[in-house]
Coordinates of N, CA and C in Angstrom, one line a residue:
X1 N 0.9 -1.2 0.0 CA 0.0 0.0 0.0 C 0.9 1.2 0.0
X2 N 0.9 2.0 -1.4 CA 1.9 3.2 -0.9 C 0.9 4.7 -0.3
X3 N 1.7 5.2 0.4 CA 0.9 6.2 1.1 C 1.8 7.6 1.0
X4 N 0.6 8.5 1.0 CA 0.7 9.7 0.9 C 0.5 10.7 2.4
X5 N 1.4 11.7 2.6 CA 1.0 13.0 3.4 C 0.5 14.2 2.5
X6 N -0.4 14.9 3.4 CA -1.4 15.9 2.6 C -0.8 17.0 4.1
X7 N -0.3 17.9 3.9 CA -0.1 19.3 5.0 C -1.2 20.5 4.3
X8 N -1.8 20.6 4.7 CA -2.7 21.7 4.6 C -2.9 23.0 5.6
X9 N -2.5 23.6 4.6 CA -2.8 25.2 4.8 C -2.0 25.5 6.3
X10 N -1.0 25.0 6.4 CA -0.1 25.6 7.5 C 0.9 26.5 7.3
X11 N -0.1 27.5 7.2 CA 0.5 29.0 6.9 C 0.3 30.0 8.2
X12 N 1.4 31.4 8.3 CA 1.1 32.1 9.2 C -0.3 32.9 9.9
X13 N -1.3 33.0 7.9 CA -2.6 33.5 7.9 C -3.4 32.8 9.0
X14 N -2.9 31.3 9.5 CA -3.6 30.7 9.9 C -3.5 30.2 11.5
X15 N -2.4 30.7 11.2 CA -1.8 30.6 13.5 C -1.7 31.5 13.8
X16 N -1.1 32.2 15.2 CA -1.8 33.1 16.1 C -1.0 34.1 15.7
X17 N -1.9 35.5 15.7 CA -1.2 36.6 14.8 C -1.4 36.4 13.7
X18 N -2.0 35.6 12.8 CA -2.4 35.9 11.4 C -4.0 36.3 11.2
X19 N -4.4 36.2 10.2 CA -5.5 37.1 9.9 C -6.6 36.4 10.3
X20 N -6.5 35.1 10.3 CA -7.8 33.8 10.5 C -7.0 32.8 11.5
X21 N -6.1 33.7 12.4 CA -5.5 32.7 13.6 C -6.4 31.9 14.5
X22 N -5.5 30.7 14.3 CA -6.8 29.3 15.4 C -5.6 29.3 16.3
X23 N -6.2 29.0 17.4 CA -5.4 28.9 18.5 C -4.9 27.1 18.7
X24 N -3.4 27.4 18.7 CA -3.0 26.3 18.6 C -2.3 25.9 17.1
X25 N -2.3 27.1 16.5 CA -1.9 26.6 14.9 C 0.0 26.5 15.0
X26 N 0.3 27.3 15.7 CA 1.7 26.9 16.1 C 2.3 25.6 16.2
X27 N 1.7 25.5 17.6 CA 2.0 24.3 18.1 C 2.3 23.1 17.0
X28 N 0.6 23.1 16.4 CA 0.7 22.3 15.3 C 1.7 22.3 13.9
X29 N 1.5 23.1 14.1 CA 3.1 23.5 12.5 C 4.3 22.9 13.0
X30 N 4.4 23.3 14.6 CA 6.0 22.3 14.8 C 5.8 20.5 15.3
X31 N 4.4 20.1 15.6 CA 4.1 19.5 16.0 C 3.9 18.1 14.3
X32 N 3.6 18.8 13.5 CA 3.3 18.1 12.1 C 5.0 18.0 11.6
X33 N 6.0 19.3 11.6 CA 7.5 19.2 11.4 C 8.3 18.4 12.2
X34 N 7.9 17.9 13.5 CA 8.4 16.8 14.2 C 8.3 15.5 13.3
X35 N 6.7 15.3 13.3 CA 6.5 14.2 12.5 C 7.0 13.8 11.1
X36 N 7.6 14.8 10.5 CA 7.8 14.3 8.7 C 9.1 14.0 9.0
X37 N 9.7 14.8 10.0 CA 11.2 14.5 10.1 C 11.6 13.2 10.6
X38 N 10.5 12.7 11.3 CA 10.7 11.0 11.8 C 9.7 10.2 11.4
X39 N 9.2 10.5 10.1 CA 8.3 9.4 9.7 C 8.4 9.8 7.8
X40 N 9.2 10.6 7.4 CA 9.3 11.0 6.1 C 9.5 9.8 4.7
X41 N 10.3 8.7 5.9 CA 10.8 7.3 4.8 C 9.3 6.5 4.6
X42 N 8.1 6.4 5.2 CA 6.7 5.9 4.9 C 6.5 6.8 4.0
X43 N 6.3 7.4 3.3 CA 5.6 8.0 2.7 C 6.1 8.2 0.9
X44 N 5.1 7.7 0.1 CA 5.8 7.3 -1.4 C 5.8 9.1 -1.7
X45 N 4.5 9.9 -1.2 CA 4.6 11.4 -1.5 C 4.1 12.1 -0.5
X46 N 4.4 13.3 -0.5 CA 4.1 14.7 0.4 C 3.8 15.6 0.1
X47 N 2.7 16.5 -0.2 CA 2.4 17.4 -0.9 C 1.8 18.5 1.0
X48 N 1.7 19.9 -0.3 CA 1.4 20.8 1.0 C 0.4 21.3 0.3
X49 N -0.9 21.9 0.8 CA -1.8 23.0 0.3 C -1.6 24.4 1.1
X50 N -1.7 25.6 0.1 CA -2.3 26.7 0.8 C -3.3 27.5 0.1
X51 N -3.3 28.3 0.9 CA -4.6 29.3 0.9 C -3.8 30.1 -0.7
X52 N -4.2 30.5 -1.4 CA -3.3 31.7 -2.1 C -4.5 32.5 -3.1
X53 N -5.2 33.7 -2.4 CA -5.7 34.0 -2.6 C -5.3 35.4 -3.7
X54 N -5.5 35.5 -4.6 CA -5.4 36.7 -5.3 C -6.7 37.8 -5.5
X55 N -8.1 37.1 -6.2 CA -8.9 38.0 -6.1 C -9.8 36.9 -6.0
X56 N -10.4 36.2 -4.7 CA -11.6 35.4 -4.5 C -13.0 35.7 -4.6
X57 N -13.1 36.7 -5.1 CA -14.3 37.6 -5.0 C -15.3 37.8 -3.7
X58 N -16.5 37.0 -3.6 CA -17.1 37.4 -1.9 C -16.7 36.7 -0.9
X59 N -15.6 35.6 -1.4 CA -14.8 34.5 -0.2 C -14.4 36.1 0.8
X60 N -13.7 37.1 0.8 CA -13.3 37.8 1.0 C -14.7 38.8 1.5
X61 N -14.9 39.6 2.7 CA -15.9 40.8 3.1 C -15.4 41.5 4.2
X62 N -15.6 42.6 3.9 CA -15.2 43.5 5.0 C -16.1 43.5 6.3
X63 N -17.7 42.6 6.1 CA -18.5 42.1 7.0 C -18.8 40.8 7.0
X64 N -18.0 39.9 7.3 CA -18.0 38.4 7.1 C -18.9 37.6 8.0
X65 N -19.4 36.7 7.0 CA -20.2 36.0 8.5 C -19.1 34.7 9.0
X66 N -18.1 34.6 8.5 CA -16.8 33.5 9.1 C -17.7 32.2 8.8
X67 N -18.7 32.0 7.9 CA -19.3 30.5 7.2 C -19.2 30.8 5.7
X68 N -19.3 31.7 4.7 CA -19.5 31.7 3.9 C -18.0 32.9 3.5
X69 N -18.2 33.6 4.0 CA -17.2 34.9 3.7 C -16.4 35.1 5.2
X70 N -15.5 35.9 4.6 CA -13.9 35.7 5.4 C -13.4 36.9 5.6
X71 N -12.5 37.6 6.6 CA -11.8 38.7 6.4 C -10.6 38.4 5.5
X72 N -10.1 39.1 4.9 CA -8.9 38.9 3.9 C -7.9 38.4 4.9
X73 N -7.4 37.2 3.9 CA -6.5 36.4 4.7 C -5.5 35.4 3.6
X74 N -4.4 35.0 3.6 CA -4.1 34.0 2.7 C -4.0 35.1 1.4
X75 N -3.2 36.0 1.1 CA -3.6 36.7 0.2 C -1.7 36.3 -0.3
X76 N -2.3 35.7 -2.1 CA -1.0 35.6 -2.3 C 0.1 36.7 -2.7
X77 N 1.2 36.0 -2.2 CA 2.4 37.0 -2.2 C 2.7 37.8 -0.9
X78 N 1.8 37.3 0.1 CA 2.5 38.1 1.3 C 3.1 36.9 2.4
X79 N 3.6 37.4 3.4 CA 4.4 36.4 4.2 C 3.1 35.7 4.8
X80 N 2.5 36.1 5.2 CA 1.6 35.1 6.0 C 1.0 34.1 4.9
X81 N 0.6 34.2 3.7 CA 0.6 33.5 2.9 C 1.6 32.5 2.7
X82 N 2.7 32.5 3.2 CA 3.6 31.6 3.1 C 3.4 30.4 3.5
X83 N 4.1 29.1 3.8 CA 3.7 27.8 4.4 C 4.8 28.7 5.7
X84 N 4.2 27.8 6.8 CA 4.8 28.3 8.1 C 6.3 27.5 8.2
X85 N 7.0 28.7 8.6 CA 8.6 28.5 8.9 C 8.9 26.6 9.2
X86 N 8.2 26.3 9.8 CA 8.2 25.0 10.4 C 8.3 24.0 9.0
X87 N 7.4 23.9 8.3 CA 7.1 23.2 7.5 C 7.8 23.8 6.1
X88 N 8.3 25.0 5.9 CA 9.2 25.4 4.8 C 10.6 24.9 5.1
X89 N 11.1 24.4 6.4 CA 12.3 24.3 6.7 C 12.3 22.3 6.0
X90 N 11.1 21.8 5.9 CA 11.1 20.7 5.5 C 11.6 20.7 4.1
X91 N 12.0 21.2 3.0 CA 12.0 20.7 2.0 C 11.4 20.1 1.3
X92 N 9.7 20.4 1.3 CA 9.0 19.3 0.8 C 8.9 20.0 -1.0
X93 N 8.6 19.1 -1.9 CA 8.7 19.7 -3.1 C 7.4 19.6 -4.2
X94 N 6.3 19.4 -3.3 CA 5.2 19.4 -4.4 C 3.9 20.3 -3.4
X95 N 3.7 21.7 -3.7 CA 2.9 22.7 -3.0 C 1.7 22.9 -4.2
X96 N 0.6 22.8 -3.5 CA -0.6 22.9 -4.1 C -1.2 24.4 -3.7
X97 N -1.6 25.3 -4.8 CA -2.3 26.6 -4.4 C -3.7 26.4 -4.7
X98 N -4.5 27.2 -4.1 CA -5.8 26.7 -3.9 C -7.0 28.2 -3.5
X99 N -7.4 28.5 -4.3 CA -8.3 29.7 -4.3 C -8.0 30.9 -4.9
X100 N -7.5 30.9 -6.0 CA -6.9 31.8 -6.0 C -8.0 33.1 -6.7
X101 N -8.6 32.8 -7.7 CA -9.9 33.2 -8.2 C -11.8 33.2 -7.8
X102 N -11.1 32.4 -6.2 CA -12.5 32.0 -5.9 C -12.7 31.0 -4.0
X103 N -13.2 31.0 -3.6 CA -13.6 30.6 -2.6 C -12.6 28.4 -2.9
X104 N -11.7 28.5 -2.1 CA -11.4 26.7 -1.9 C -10.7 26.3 -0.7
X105 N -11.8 25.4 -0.2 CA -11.5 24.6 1.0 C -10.7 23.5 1.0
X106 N -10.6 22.5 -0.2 CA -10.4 21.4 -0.4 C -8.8 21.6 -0.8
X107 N -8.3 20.7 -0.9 CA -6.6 21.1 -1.4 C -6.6 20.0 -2.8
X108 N -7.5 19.5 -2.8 CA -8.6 19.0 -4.1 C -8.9 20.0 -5.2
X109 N -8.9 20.7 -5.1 CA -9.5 21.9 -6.2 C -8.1 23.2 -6.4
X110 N -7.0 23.1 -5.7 CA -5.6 23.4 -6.2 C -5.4 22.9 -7.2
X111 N -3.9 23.7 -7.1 CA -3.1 23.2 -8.5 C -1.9 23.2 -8.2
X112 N -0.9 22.2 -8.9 CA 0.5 22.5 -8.4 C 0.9 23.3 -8.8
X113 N 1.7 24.4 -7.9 CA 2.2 25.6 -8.0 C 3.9 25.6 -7.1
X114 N 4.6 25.2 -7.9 CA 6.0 25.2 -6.4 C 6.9 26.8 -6.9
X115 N 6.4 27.7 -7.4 CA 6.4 29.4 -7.3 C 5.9 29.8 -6.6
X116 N 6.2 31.2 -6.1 CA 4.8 31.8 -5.7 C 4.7 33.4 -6.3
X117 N 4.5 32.7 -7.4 CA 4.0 33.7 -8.8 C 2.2 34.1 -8.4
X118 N 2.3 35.1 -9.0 CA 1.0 35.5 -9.1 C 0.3 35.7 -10.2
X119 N -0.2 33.9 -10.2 CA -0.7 34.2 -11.6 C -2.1 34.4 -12.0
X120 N -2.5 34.8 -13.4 CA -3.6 35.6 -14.1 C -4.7 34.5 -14.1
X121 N -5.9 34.7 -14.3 CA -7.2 33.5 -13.8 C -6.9 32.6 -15.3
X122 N -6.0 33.2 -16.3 CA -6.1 32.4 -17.2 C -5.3 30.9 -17.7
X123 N -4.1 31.9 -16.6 CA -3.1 30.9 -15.9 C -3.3 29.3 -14.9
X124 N -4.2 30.0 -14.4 CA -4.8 28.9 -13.2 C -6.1 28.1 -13.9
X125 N -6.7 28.9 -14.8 CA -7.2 27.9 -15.6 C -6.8 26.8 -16.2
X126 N -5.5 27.3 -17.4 CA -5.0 26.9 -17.8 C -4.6 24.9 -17.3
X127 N -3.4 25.5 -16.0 CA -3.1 24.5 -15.0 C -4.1 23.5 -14.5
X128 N -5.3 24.1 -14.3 CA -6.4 23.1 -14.1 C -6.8 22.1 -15.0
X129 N -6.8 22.7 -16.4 CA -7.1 21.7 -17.5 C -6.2 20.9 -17.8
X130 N -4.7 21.2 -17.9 CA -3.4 20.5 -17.9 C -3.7 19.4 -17.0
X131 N -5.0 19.2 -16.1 CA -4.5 18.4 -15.0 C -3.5 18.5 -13.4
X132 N -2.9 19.7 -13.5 CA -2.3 19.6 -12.5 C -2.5 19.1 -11.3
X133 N -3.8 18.7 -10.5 CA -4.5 18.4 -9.5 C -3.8 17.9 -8.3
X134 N -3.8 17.8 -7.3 CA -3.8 16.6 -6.2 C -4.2 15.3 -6.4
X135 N -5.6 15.0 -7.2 CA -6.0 13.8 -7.4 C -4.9 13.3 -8.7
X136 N -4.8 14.0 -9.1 CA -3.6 13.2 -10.5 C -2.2 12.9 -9.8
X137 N -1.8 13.8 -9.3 CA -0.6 13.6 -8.4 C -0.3 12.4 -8.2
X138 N -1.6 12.5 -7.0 CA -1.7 11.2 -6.3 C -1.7 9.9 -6.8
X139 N -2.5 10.0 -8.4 CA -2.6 8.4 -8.9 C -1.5 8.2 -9.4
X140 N -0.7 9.5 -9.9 CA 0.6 9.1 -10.4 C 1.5 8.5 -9.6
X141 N 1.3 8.8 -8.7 CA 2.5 8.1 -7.2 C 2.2 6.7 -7.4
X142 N 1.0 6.2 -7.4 CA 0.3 4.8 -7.2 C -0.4 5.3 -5.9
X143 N -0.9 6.1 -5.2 CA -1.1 6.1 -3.7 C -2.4 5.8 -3.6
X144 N -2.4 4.9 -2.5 CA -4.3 4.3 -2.4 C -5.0 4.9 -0.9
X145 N -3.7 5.2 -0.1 CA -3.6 5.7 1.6 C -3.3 7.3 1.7
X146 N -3.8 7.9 1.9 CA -3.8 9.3 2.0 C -4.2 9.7 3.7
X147 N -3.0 10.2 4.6 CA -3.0 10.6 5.8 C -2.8 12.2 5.9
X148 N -3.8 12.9 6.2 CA -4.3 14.3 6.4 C -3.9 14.9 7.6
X149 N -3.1 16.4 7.7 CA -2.4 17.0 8.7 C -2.9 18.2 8.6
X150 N -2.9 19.0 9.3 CA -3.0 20.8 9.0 C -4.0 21.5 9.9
X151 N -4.2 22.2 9.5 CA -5.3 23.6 9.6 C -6.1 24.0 8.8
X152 N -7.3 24.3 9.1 CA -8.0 23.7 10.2 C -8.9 23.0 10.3
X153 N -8.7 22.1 11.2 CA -10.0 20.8 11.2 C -11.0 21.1 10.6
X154 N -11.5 21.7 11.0 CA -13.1 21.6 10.5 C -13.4 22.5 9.4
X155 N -12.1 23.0 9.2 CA -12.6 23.4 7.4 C -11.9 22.9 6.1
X156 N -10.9 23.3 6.5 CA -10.0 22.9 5.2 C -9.5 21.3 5.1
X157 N -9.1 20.9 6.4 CA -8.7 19.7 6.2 C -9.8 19.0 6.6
X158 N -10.8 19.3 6.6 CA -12.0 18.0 6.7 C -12.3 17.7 5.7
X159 N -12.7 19.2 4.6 CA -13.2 19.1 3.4 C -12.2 18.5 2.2
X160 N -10.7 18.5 2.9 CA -9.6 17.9 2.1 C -9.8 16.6 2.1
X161 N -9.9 15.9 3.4 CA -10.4 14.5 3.6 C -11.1 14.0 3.2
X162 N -12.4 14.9 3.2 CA -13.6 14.2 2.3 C -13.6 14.0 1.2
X163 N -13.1 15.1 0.5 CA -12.5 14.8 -1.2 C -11.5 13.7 -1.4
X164 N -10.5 13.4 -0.5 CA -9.8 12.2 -0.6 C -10.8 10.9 -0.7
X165 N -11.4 10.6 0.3 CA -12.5 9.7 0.5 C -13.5 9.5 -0.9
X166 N -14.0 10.7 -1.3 CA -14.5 10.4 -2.5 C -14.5 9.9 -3.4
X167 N -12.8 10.3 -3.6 CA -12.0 9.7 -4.8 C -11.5 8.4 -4.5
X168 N -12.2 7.5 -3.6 CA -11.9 6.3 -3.1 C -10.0 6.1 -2.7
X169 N -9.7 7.2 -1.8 CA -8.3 7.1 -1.2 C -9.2 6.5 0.5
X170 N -8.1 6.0 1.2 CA -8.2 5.1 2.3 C -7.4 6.3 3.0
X171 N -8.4 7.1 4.0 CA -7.8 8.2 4.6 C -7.9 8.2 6.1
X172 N -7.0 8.9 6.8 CA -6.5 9.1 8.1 C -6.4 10.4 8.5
X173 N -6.8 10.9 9.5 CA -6.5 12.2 9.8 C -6.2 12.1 11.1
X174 N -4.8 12.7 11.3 CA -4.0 12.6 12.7 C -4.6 13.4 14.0
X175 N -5.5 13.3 14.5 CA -6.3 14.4 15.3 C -5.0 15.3 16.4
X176 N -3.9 14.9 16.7 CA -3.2 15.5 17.2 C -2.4 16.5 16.7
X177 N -2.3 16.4 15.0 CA -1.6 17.1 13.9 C -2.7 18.2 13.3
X178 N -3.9 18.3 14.1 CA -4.8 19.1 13.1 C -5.5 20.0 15.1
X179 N -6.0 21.0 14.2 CA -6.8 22.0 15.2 C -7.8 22.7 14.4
X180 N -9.0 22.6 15.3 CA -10.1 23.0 15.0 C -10.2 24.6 15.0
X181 N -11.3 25.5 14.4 CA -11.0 26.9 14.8 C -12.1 26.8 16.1
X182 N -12.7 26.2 16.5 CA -13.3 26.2 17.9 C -14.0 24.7 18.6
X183 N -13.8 24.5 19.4 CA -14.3 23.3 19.5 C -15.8 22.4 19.2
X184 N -16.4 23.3 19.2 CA -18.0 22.7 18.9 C -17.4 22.6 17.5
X185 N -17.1 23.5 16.9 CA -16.7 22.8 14.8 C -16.1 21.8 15.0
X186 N -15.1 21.7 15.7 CA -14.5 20.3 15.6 C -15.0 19.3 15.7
X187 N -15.9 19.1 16.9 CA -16.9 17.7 17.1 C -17.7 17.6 15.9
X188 N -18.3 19.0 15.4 CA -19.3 18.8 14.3 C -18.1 18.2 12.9
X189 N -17.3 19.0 12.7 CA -16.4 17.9 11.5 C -16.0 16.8 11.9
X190 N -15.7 16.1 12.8 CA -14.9 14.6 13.4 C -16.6 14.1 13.4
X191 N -17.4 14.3 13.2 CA -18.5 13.1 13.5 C -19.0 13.2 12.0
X192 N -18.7 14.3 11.1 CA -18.7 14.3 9.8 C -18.1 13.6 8.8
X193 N -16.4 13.2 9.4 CA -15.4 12.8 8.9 C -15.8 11.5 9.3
X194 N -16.2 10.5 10.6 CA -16.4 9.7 10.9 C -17.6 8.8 9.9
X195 N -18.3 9.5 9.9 CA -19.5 9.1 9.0 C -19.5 8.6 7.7
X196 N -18.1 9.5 7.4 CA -17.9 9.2 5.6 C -16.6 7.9 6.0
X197 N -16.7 7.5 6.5 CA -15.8 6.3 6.7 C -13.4 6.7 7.0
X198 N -14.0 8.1 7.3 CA -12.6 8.2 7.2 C -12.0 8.0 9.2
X199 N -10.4 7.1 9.2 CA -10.1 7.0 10.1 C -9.5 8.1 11.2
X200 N -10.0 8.3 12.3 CA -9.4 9.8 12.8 C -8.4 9.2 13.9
X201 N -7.6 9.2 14.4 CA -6.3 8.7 14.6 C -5.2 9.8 15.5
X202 N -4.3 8.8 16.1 CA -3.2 9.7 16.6 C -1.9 9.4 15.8
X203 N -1.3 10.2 16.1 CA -0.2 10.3 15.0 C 1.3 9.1 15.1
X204 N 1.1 8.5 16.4 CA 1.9 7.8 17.3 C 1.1 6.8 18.3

């Protein structure tokens, strides 16, 4: 069975002091960089997602309801937009961008992007049709096992999970490697994730 790691959206936008900081996103960025450094030889691939927002249109409000719309965050080309120090010190070499034209949760609906160019909606089109995807990636690797890390539970990486599951991948999500942005979302995504058959797990 070869298997895959999925790091999602462990960027600064996303830990404390960033624009949509969850408490605990720290921890977790050094807490997921522990793990690749002593578990990097399991894994046939590694891919990272982030946020890289250029002009998402109403994903983005200056009156957000935080379900549908957002305060600006993840905006490509700034540091917080970055992958966090922790996990750029990994060397990992296949980075998925993900929203850049539009509202995306999933690291499913990215594109491989290992720049961080800012590119034109025609560009990211483009790359879309080329296939660039996560799900191609992945079948290229041969990967059947897909194990889910990041930020944050209950949004991005649940909805990343689920899209794995879909695509009939055999998925894990490390509950110690991931943080909720509040705890009631978390119970509501973990009994969501549970449902669709994915395994929720500790990392050790």
């Amino acid at each position: 069975m070869t298997k895959a790691l999925i790091v999602v959206d462990v960027q600064p936008t996303f830990c404390e002091g960033g624009e949509l900081g969850v408490e605990g996103g720290n921890a977790v960025a050094e807490r997921i960089a522990d793990y690749v450094n002593a578990h990097r030889s399991e894994y046939a691939y590694i891919a990272t997602t982030q946020d890289w927002h250029i002009e998402p249109g109403a994903h983005w409000s200056a009156e957000p309801d935080f379900v549908d719309t957002w305060p600006k965050h993840g905006a490509a080309g700034t540091p917080n937009a970055e992958l966090h120090p922790a996990i750029k010190a990994l060397i990992i070499h296949h980075h998925f961008k993900k929203g850049q034209y539009s509202a995306a949760y999933s690291g499913f609906e990215g594109i491989e992007d290992n720049t961080d160019r800012i590119q034109t909606r025609e560009e990211v089109a483009a790359e879309q049709s080329a296939g660039k995807t996560l799900a191609n990636a992945l079948k290229a690797a041969g990967v059947s096992r897909v194990d889910v890390v990041g930020i944050a539970e209950s949004h991005c990486v649940k909805d990343t999970a689920l899209d794995a599951g879909k695509l009939g991948f055999e998925v894990t999500v490390f509950a110690d490697l991931t943080v909720p942005v509040s705890e009631e979302l978390g119970v509501a995504a973990r009994k969501q994730m549970t449902a669709a058959g994915i395994t929720l797990a500790e990392s050790r």
